[in-house]
Coordinates of C-alpha atoms in Angstrom, one line a residue:
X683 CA 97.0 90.3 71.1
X684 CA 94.9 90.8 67.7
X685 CA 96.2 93.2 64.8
X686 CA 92.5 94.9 65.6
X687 CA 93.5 95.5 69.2
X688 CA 97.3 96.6 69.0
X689 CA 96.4 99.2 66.2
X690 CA 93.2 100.1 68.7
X691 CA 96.0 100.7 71.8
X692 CA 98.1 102.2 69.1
X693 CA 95.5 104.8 68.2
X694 CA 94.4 105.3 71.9
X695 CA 98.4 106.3 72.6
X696 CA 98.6 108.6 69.8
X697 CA 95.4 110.1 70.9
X698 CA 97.3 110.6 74.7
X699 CA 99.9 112.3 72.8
X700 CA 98.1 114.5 71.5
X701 CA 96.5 116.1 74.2
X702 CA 99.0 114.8 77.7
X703 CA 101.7 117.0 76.6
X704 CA 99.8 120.0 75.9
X705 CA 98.1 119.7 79.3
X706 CA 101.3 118.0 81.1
X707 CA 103.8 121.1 79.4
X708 CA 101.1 123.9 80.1
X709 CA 103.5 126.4 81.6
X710 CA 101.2 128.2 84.5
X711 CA 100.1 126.6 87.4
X712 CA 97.6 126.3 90.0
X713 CA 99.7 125.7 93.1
X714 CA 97.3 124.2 96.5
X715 CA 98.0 126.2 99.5
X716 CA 100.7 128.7 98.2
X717 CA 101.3 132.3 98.3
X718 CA 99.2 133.7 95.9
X719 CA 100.3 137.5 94.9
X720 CA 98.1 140.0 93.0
X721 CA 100.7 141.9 90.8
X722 CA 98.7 145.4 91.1
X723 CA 98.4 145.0 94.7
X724 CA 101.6 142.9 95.7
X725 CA 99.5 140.7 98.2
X726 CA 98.2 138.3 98.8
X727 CA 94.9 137.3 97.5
X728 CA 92.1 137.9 100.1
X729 CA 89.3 136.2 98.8
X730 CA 88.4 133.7 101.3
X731 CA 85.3 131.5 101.9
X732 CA 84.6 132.9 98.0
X733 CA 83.2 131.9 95.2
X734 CA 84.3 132.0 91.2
X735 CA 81.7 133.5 88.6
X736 CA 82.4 133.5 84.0
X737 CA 81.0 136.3 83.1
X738 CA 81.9 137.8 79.4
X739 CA 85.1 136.0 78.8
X740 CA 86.2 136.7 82.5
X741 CA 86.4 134.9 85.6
X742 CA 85.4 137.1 89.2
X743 CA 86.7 135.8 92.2
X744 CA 85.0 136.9 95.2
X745 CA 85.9 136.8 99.0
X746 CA 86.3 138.1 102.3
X747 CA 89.5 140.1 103.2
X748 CA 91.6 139.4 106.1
X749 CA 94.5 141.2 105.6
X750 CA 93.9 142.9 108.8
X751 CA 92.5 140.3 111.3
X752 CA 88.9 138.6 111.5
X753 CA 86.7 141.5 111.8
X754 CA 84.7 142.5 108.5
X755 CA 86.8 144.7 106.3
X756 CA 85.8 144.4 102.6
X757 CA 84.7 141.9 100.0
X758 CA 87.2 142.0 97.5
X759 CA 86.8 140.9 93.7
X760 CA 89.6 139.8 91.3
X761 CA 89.5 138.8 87.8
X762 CA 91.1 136.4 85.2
X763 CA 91.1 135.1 82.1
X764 CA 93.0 131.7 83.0
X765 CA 92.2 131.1 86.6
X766 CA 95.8 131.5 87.3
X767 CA 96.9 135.1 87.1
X768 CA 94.5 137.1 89.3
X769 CA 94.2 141.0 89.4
X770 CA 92.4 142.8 91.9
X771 CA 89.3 145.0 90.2
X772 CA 87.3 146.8 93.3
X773 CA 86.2 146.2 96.8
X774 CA 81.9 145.8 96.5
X775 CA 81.2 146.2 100.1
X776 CA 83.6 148.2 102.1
X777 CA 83.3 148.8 106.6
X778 CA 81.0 151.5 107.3
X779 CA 80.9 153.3 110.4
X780 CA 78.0 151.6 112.1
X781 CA 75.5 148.6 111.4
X782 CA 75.8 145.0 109.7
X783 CA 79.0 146.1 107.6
X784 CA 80.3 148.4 110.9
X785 CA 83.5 147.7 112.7
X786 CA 84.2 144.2 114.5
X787 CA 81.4 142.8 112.7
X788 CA 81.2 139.4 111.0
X789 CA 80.4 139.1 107.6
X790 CA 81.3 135.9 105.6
X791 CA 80.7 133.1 102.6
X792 CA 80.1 136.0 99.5
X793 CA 78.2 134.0 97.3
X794 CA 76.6 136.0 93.9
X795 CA 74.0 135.2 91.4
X796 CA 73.2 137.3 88.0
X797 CA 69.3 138.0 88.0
X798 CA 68.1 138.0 84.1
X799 CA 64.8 139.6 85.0
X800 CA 66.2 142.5 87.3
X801 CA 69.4 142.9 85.8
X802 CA 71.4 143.0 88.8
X803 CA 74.0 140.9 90.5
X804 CA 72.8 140.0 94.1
X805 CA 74.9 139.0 96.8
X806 CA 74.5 137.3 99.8
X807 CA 76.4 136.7 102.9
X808 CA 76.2 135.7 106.2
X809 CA 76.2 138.1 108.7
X810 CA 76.7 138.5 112.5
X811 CA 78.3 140.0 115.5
X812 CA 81.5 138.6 116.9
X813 CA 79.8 136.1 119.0
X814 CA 78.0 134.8 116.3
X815 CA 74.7 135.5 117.8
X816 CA 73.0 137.0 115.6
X817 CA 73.0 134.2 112.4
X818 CA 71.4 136.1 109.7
X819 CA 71.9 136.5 106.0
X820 CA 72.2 139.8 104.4
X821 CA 71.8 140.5 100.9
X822 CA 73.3 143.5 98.3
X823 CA 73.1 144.6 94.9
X824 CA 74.7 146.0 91.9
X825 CA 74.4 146.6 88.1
X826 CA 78.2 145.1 87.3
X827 CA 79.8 141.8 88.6
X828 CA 82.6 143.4 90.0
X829 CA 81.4 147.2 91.1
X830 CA 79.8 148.8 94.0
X831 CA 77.3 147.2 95.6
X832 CA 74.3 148.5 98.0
X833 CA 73.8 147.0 101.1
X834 CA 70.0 146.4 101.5
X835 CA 69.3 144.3 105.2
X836 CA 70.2 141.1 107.2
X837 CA 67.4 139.0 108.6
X838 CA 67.0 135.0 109.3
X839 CA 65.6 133.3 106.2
X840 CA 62.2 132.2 106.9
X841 CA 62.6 132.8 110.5
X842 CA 65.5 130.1 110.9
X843 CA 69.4 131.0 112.3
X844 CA 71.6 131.2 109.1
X845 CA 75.8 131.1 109.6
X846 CA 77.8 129.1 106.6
X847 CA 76.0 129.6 103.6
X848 CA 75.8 129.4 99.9
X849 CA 73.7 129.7 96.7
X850 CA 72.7 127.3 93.6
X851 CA 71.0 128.2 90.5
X852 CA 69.4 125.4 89.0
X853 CA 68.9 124.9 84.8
X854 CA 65.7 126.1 85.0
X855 CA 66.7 129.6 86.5
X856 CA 65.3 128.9 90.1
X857 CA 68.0 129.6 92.8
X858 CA 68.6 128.6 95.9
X859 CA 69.7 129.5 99.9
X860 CA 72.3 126.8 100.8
X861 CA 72.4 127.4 105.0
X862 CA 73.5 126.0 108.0
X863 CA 70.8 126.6 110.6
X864 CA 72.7 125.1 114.1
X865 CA 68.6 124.8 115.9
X866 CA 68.1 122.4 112.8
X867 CA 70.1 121.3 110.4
X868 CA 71.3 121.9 107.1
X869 CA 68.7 123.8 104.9
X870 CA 68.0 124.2 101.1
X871 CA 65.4 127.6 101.2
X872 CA 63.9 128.7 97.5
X873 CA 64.5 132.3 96.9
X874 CA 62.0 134.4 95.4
X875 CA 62.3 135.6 91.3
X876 CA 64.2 138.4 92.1
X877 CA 66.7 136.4 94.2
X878 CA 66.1 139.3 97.3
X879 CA 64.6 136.8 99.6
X880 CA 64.2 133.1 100.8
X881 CA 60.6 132.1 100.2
X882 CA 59.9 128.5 100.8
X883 CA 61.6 125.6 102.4
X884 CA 62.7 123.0 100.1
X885 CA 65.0 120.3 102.4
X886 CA 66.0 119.9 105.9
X887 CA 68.8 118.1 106.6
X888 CA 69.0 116.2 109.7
X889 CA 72.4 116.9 110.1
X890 CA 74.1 120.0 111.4
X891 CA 76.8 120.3 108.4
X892 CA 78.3 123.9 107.2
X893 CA 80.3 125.4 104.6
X894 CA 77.9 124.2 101.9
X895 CA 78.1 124.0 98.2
X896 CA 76.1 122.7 95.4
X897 CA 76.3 121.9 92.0
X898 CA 74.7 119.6 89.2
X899 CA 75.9 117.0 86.8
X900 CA 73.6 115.2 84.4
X901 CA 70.6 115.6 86.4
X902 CA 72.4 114.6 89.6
X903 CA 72.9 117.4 92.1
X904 CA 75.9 117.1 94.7
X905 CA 76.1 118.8 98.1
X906 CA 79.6 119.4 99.8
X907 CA 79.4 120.0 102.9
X908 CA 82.0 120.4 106.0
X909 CA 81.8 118.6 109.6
X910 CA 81.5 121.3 112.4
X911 CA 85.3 121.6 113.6
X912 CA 85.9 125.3 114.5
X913 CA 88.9 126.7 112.2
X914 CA 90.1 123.1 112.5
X915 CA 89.7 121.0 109.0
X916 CA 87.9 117.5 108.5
X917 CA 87.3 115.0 106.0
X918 CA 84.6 116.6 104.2
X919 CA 81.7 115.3 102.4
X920 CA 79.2 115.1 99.8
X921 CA 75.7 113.1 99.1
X922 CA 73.3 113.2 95.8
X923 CA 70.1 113.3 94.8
X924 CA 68.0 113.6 91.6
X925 CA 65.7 116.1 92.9
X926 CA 66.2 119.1 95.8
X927 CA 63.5 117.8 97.6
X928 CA 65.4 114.4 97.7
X929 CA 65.8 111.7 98.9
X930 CA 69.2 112.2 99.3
X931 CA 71.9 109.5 99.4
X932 CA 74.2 108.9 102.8
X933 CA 76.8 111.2 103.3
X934 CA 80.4 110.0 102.1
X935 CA 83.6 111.6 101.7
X936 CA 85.2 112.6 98.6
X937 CA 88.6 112.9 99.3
X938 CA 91.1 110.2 100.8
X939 CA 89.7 109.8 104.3
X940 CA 92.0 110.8 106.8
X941 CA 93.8 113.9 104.6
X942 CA 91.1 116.3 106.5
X943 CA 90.4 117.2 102.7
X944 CA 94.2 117.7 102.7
X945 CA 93.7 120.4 105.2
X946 CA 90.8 122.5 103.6
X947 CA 87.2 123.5 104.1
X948 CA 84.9 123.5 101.1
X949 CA 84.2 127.2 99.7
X950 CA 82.7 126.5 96.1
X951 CA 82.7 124.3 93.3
X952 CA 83.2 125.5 90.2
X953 CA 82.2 124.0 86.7
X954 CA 85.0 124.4 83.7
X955 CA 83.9 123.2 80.4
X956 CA 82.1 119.3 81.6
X957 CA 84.7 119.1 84.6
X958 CA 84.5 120.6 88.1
X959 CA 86.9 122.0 90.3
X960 CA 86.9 122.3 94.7
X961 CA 88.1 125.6 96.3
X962 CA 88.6 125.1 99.8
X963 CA 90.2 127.2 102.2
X964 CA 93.0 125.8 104.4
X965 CA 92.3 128.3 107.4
X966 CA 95.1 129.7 109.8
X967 CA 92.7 130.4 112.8
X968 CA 95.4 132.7 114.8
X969 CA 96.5 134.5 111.9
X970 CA 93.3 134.7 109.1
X971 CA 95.6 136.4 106.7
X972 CA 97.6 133.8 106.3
X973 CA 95.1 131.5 104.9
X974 CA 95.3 129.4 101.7
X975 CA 93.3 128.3 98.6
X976 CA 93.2 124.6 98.3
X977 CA 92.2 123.7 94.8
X978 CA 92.1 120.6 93.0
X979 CA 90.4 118.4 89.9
X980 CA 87.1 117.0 91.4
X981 CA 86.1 114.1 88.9
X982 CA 82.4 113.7 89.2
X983 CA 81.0 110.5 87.6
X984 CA 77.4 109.5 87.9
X985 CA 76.9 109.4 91.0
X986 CA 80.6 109.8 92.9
X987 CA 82.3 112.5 93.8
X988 CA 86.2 112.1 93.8
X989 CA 89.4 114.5 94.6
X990 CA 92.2 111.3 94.9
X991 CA 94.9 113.5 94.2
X992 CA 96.8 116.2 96.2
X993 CA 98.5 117.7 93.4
X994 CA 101.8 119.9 94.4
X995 CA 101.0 121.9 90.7
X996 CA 98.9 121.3 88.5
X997 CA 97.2 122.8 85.2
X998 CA 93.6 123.6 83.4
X999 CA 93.0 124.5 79.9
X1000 CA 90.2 127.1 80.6
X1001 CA 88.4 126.5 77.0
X1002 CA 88.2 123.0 76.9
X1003 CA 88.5 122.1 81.1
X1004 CA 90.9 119.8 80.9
X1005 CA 92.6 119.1 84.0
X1006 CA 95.3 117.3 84.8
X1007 CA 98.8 116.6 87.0
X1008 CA 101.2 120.1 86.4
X1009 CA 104.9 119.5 84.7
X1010 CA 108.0 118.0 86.4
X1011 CA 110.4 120.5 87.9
X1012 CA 114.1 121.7 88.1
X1013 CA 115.3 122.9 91.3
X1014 CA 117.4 125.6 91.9
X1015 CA 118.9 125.8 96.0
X1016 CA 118.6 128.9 97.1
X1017 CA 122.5 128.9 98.8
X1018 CA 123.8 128.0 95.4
X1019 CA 122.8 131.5 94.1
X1020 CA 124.7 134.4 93.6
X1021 CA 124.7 136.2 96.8
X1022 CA 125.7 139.7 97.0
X1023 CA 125.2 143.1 99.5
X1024 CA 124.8 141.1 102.6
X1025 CA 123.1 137.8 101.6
X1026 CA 124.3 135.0 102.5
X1027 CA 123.7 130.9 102.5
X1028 CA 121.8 130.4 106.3
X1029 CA 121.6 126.9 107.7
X1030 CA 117.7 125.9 107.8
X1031 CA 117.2 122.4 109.3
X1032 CA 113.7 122.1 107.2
X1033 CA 115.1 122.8 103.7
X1034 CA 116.7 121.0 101.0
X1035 CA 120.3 120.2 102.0
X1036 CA 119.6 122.0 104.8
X1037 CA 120.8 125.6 104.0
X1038 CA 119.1 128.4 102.4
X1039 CA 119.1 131.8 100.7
X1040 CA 119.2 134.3 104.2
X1041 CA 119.3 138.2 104.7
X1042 CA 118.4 138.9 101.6
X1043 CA 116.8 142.6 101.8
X1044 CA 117.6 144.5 104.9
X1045 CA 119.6 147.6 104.9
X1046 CA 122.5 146.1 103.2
X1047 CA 120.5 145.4 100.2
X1048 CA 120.9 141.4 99.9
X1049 CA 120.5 139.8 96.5
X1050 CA 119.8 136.4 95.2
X1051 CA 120.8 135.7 91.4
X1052 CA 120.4 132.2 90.1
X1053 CA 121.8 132.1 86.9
X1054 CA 121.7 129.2 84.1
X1055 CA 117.9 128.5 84.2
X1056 CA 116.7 127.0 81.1
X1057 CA 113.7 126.3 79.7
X1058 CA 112.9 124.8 76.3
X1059 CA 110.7 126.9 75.0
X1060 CA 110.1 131.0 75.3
X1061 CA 107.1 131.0 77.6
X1062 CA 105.4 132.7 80.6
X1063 CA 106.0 129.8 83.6
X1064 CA 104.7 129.3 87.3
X1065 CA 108.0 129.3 89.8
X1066 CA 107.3 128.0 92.7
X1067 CA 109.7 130.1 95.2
X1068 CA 109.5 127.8 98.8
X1069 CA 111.1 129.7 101.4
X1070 CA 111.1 130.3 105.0
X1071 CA 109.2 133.1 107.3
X1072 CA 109.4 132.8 110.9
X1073 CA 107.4 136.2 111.4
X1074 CA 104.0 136.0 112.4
X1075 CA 103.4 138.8 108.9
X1076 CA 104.5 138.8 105.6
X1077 CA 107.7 139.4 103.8
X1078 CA 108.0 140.9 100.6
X1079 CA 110.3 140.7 98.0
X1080 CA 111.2 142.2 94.3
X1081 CA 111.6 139.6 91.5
X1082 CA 113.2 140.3 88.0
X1083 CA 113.4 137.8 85.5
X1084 CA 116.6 138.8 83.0
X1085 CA 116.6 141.6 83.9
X1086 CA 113.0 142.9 83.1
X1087 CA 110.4 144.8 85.1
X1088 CA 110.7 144.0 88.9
X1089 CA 107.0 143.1 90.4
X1090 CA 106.6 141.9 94.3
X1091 CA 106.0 139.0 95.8
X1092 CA 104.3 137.6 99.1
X1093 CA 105.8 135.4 101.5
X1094 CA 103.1 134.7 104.3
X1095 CA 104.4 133.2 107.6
X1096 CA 105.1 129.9 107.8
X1097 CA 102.4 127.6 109.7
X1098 CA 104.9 125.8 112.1
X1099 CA 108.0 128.1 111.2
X1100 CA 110.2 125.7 110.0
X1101 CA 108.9 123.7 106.9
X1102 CA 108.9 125.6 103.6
X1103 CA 105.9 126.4 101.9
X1104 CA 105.7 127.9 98.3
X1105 CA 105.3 131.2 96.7
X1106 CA 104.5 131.4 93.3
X1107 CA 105.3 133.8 90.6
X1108 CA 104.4 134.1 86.8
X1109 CA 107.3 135.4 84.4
X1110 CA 108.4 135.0 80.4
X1111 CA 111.6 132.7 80.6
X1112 CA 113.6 132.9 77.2
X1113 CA 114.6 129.2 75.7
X1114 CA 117.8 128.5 76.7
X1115 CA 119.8 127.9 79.5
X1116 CA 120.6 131.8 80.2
X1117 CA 118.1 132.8 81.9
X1118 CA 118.8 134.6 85.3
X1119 CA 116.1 135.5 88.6
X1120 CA 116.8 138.1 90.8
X1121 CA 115.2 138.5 94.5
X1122 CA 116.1 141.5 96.2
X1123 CA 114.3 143.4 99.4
X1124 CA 111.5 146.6 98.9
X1125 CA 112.0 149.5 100.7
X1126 CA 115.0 147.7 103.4
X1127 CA 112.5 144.9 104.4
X1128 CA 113.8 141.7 104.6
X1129 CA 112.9 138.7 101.7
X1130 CA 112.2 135.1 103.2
X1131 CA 114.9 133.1 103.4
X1132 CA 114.8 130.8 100.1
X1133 CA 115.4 127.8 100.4
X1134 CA 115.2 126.6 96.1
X1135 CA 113.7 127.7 92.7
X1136 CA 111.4 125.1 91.3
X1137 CA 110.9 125.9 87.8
X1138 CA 108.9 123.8 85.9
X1139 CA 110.4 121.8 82.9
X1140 CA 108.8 123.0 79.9

């Protein structure tokens, strides 16, 4: 090795120092297929099949609500400044008594655009009865990103069924349907100026995909799409082209084949600085509320689309995009805690050492405290809380971090019972080693077991 090329390899390290650790010791996390609590509504997030808009320094995360079952109930809308800590702002569409937005009505895939030359934010959605049969779009408006919206009609876009769907605004202001029509295949329709309607067929795909979404990358555009599987996931998959019209390249999958996208259905794509990232829903067909978000770092070069990486946490530096692998962790068991007013250490074949934090809550008050939790640095940090919920709804419980303001926390119900899943939390931990957690029950409900703390190490 040259003195040129060892001072090169030297410079490139130095270089990875300089940014690694700043992403690697980011303290809050995106965490794939966790509980995911709004702090003003202590739920969790409902904003399925959604899409995320920037819009004056904010993000707007958009969705449909299943808190209550399948049925049409509202499209929700959060916001964030960091993609991480989400609070909930307004429902736009709300059920009415009658109609396309009535009771026991369908209405899925929100997808909005921001119309320069009307100055209104139109939505569209696909809407339909509860056997499906009807397959049309329906479309809504509003002067704000996140306010009410009006409701104007459903129809099928130039004639054609409609069910998954999306939309894409190309760089030259045009936007686009994104729809699966079953009769025919997967369908690109140009929308007219205003963005109200679909005005001219652009592409036909031959084959029948669904839950479509677009984007565009140096003059290469890229549509996700998912195999037809019910609720069930696939291994999903993308192709290119330099032109809507095509020709477009084979289909391929983007993800590690075999991981059924680990477990999710593409949503949206959303662009950060030069990098992307997927949001796919992992959906829990008998229980819709207790569906996840699935997102991950989607590295799009040329023409390729890859997502090798099923990251357990993980971090984004919103200004710059940067993505990359979240920090190591410290774990704290849950039976090692304090336990007090009822709570005690529960054997739970499925967790670490195979006991856990139990009957925490109740009517005899049960508290967790772990004690001696250090961090290096004073800093707001993601805790990943993985527990255990056997009930087919949530738990809740109260967390206090030394001894601060309390806020709740979601624990949805576990998919087969018995493995832990995560819940995650955002709180200030103090440097040093004295920091303390409390969990406790709200309103003599009973907390998920718990089976450890992982804090990150930062």
């Amino acid at each position: 090795m040259g003195p040129r090329s060892l001072c090169g390899r030297l410079l490139s390290l130095a270089l990875a120092c300089l940014v690694a650790p700043k992403l690697a010791k980011a303290s809050l996390q995106i965490v794939p297929g966790a509980t995911w609590t709004a702090p003003n509504t202590g739920l969790h997030i409902q904003a399925h099949g959604g899409q995320i808009t920037y819009s004056n320094g904010l993000y707007y995360w958009i969705g449909e609500n299943h808190q209550n079952g399948s049925a049409f109930q509202a499209i929700p809308c959060y916001s964030s400044s960091d993609l991480v800590q989400w609070t909930f702002v307004n429902n736009l569409l709300t059920v009415q008594g009658s109609g396309d937005l009535g009771p026991n009505r369908v209405v899925e895939r929100p997808k909005i655009l921001y119309n320069a030359a009307t100055s209104k934010w139109v939505m569209w959605m696909h809407i339909d009865n509860s056997s499906y049969g009807e397959a049309k779009v329906g479309v809504a408006t509003s002067s704000s990103i996140c306010g009410a919206y009006t409701y104007i009609s459903s129809w099928q876009p130039l004639g054609f069924q409609s069910r998954d769907m999306s939309l894409f605004e190309d760089t030259n202001g045009i936007a686009y349907l994104l729809t699966e029509d079953r009769a025919n295949g997967l369908r690109i329709d140009a929308l007219s100026s205003d963005y109200l309607n679909a005005t001219t067929a652009t592409y036909l795909y031959a084959q029948d995909y669904e839950a479509p979404a677009m984007i565009k990358s140096n003059g290469v555009y890229f549509m996700f799409a998912s195999h037809e599987s019910g609720w069930a996931s696939n291994d999903n998959i993308y192709c290119t082209a330099t032109s809507l019209t095509g020709p477009w390249s084979a289909w391929q999958t983007f993800a590690p084949a075999g991981t059924n996208t680990y477990n999710s259905q593409t949503a949206f794509v959303l662009q950060v600085g030069n990098n992307f990232m997927y949001m796919g829903d992992r959906w829990v067909s008998t229980n819709l509320m207790a569906s996840t978000y699935i997102w991950l770092p989607l590295t799009i070069s040329g023409t390729t689309a890859s997502m090798p990486t099923n990251y357990v946490n993980w971090v984004i530096n919103v200004s710059t995009g940067v993505m990359g692998g979240g920090p190591g962790e410290t774990t704290y068991e849950g039976e090692s805690a304090a336990l007090s007013g009822g709570a005690v250490a529960v054997t739970c074949s499925g967790c670490s050492g195979g006991m856990a934090a139990g009957y925490l809550g109740g009517s005899a008050g049960g508290v967790a405290t772990f004690s001696g939790i250090s961090s290096t640095v004073s800093t707001k940090t993601t805790i990943r809380i993985k527990y255990e919920n056997g009930d087919s709804i949530a738990r809740f419980g109260s967390v206090s971090v030394n001894g601060g303001a309390a806020q709740q926390v979601a624990f949805l119900p576990l998919a087969d019972g018995n493995t832990p899943e995560s819940s995650v939390v955002h709180v200030q931990l103090n440097s040093g080693a004295a920091n303390t957690f409390k969990l406790s029950g709200i309103n003599g409900g009973y907390v998920a077991d718990v089976d450890r703390l992982m804090v990150p190490i930062s």
